Short mmCIF file of C-alpha atoms in Angstrom, two decimals:
data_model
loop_
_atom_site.label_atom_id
_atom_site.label_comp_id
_atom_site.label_asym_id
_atom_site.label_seq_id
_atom_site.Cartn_x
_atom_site.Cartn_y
_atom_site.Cartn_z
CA UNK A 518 -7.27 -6.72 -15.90
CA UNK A 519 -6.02 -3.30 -17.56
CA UNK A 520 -2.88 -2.37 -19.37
CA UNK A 521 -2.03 1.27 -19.20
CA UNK A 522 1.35 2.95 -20.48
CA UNK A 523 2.14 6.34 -19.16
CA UNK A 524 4.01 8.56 -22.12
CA UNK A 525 7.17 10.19 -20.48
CA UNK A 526 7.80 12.12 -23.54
CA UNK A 527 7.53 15.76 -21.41
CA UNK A 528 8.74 15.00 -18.31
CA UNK A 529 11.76 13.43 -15.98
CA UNK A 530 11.16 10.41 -14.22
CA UNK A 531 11.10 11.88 -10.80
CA UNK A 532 8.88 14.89 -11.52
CA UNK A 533 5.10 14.79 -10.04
CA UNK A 534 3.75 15.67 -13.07
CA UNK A 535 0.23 15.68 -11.86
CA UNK A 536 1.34 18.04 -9.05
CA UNK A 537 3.70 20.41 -11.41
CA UNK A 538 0.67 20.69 -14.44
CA UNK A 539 -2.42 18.73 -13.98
CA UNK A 540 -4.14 19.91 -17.05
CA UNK A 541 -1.22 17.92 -19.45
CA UNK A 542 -2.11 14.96 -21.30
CA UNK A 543 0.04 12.80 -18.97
CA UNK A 544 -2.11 13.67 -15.68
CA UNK A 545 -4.91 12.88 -17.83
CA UNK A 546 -3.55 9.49 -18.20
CA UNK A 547 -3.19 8.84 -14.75
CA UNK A 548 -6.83 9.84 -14.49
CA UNK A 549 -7.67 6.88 -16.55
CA UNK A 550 -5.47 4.72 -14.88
CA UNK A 551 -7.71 5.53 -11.37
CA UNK A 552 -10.61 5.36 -13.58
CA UNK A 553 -9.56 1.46 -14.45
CA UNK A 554 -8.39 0.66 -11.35
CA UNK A 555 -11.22 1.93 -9.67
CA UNK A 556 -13.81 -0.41 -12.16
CA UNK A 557 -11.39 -3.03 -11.61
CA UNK A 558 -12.44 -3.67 -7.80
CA UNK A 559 -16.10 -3.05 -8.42
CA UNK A 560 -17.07 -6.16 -6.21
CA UNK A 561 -14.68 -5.39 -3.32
CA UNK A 562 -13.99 -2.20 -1.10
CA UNK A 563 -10.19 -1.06 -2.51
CA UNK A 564 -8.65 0.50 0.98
CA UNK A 565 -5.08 -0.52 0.33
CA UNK A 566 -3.22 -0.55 -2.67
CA UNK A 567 0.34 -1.77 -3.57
CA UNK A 568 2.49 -0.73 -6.33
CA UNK A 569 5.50 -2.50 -7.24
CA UNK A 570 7.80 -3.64 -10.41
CA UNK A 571 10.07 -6.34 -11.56
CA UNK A 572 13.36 -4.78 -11.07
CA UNK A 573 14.70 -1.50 -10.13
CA UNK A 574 14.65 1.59 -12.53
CA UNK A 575 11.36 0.97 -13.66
CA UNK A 576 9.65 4.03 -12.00
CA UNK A 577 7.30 2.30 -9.44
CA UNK A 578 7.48 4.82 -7.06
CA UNK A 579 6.69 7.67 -9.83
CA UNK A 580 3.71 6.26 -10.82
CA UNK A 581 2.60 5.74 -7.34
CA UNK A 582 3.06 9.13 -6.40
CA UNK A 583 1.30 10.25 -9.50
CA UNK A 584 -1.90 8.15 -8.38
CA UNK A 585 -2.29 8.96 -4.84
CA UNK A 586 -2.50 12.43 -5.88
CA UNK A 587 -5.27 12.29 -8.51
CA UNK A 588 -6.80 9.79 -6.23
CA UNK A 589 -6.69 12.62 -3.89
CA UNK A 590 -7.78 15.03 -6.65
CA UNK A 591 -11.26 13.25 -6.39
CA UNK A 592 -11.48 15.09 -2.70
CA UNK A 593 -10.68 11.03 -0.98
CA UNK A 594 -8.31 10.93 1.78
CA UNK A 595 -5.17 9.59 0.73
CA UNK A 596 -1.97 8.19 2.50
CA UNK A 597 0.95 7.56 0.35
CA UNK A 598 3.23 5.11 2.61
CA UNK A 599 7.11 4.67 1.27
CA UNK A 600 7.76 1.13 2.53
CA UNK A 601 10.40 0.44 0.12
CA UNK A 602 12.49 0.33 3.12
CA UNK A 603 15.24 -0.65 1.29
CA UNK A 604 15.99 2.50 -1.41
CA UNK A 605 13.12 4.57 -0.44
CA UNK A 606 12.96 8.01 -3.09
CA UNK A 607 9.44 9.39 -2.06
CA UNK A 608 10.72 11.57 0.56
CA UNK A 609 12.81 13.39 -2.87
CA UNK A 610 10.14 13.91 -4.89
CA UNK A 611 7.76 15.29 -1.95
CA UNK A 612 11.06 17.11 -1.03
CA UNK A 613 10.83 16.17 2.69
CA UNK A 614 12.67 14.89 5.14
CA UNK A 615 13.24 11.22 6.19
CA UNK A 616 14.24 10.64 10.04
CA UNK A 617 11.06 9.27 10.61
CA UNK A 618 8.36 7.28 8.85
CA UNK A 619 7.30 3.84 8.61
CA UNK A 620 10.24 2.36 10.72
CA UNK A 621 9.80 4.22 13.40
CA UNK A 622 5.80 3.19 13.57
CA UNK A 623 6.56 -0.78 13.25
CA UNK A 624 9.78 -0.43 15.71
CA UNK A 625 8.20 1.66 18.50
CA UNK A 626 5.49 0.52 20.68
CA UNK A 627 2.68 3.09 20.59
CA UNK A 628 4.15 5.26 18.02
CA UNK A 629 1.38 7.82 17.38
CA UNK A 630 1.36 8.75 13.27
CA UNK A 631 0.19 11.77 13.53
CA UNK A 632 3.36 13.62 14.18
CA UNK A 633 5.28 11.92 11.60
CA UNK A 634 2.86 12.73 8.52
CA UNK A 635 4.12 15.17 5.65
CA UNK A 636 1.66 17.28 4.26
CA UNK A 637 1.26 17.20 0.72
CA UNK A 638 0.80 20.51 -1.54
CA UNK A 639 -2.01 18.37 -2.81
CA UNK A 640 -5.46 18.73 -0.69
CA UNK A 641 -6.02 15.38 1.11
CA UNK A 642 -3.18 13.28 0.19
CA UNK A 643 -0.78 13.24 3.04
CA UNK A 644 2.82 11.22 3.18
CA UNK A 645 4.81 8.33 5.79
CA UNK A 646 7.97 8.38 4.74
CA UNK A 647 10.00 5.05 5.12
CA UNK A 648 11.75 6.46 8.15
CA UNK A 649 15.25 5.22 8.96
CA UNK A 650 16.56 2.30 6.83
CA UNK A 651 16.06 -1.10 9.00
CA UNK A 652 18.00 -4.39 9.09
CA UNK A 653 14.84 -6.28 8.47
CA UNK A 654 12.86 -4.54 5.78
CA UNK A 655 10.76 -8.18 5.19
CA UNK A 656 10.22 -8.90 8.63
CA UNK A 657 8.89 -5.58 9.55
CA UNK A 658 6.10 -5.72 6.78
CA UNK A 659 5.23 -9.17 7.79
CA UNK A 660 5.21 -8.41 11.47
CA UNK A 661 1.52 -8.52 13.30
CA UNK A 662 2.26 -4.39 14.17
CA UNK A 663 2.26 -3.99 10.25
CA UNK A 664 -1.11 -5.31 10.28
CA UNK A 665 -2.48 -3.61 13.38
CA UNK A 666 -0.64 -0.36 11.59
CA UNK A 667 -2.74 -1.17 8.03
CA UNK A 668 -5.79 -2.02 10.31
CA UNK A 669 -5.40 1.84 12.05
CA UNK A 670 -4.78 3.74 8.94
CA UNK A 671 -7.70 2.09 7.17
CA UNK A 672 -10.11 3.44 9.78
CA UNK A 673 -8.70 7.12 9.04
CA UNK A 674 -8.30 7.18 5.31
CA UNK A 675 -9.80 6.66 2.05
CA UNK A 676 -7.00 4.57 0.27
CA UNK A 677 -3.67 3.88 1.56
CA UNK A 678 -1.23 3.65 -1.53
CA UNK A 679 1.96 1.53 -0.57
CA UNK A 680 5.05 1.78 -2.64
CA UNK A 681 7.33 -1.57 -2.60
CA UNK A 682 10.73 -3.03 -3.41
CA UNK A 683 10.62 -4.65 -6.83
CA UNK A 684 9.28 -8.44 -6.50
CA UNK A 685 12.47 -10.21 -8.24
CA UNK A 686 14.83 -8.63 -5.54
CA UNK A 687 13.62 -9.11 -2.12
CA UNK A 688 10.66 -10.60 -0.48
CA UNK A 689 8.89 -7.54 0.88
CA UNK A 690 6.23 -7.04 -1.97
CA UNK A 691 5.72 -11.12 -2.00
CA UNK A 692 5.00 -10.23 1.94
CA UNK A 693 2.68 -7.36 1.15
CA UNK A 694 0.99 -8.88 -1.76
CA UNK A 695 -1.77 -10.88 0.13
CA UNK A 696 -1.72 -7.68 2.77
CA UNK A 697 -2.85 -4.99 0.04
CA UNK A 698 -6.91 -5.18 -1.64
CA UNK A 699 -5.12 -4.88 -4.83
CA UNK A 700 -1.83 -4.68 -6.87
CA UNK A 701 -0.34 -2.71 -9.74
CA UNK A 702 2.49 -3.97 -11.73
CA UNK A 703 4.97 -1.38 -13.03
CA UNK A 704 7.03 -2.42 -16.23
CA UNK A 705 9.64 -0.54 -18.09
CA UNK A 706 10.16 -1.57 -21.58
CA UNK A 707 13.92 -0.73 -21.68
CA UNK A 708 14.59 -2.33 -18.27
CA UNK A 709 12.43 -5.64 -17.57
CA UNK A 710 12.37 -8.75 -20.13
CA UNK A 711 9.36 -11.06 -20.26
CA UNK A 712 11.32 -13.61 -18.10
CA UNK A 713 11.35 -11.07 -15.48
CA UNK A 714 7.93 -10.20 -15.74
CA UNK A 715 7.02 -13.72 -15.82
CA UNK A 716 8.95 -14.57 -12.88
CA UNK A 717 7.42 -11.81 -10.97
CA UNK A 718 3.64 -12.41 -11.38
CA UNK A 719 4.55 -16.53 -10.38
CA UNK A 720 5.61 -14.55 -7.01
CA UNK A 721 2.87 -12.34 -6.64
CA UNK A 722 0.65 -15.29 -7.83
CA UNK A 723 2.31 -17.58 -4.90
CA UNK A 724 1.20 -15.60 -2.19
CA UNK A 725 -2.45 -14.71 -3.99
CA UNK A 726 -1.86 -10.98 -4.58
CA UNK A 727 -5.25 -9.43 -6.30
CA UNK A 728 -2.75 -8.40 -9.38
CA UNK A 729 -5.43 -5.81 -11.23
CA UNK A 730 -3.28 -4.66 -14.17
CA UNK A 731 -0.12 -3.65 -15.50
CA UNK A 732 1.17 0.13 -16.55
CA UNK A 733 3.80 0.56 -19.06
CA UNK A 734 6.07 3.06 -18.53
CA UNK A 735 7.42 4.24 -21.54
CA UNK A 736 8.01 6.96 -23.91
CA UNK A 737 6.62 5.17 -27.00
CA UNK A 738 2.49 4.34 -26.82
CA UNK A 739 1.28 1.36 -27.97
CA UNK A 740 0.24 1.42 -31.84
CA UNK A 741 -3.49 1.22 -32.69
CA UNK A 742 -5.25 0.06 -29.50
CA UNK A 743 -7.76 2.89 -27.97
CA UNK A 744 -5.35 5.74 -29.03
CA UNK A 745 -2.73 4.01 -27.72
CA UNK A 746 -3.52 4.46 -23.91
CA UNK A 747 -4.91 0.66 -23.00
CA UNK A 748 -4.28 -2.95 -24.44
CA UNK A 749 -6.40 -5.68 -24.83
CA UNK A 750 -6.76 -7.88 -21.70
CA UNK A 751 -5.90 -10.94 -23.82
CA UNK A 752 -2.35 -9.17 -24.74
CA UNK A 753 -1.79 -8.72 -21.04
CA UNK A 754 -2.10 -12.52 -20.25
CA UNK A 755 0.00 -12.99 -23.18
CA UNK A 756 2.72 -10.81 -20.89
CA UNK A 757 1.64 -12.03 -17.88
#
């Protein structure tokens, strides 16, 4: 397992910094973060990838932007999928609209994708937008038209990237977890505490989500391990 921690020090939260300057020391960091993710799932085929936090604030859906498009940036076929169907942001930071998405595949029978794809400004990594807020995020993801949907996309892309709720607030990442080939877990040193952490990963580890690391998002790095970019996998069990 990897530890990675993402310096915010020159940029907002909701900027795609590896869009806006992909030279800066920051995209560079998300680099590495493919790079470990990547040697993480050296035995198994990584086609669909979750991303999810403790709690809300902690800038999940950032840092899952950020990856799909240097995962992109490697010429693979990305698809970015918003299924935080609950507070869904990714349709801001692409700057697109949001009448249709996600919903609208898992809600209408035959629901061809194509139409309702968003084109990135980054070659290759194309966007579903949540669509339409539903009255059953949890029982959309777990229906069998999710699967049949993951089974589709799979076919036609790379890596799917899948942005979810945060684990300690509803059930849809717990629903996800043993859906996706692997999971990152996003903390936020001013916003989770280890109980919240803790509590997450015994969700996750209920359902047998492939957990492959954490990233810390924070402006501070950590002191005297690699430069401050990655921790020691022992300090990571020690968190979770």
């Amino acid at each position: 397992m990897f530890k990675k921690r993402i310096n915010e020090k020159k940029y907002e939260e909701k900027n795609l910094i590896t869009l806006i300057n992909p030279s800066s020391i920051i995209s560079e960091e998300f680099r590495t973060l493919r790079t470990n993710i990547q040697f993480s799932m050296i035995d198994k085929e990584l086609k669909t990838l979750m991303v999810t936090s403790s709690k809300q604030g902690e800038g999940k859906s950032t840092i899952a932007a950020n990856l799909a498009v240097v995962f992109a940036s490697q010429g693979k076929k990305i698809l970015l999928v918003d299924a935080d169907m609950r507070n869904p942001s990714l349709h801001k930071l692409f700057k697109v609209r949001n009448q249709q998405g996600l919903t609208s595949i898992l809600t209408t029978k035959n629901r061809q994708i194509a139409n309702i794809l968003h084109k990135t400004s980054q070659e290759n990594l194309e966007l579903l937008t949540s669509g339409i807020l539903p009255p059953n995020p949890s029982e959309l993801l777990a229906s069998q038209r999710m699967s049949q949907f993951i089974e589709t996309v799979k076919q036609e892309y790379d890596l799917i990237v899948f942005d979810l709720p945060p684990v300690n607030s509803v059930t849809d990442a717990q629903v996800m977890g043993n859906k996706a080939d692997g999971t990152v877990f996003v903390i936020r040193k001013e916003v989770a505490d280890l109980s919240e952490i803790l509590k997450a990963k015994e969700l996750l580890n209920l359902v047998q989500a492939n957990v492959l690391g954490a990233v810390f998002n924070s402006k501070e790095r950590i002191k005297g391990l690699n430069n401050g970019y990655y921790a020691k996998e022992k300090e990571l069990d020690n968190v979770g």
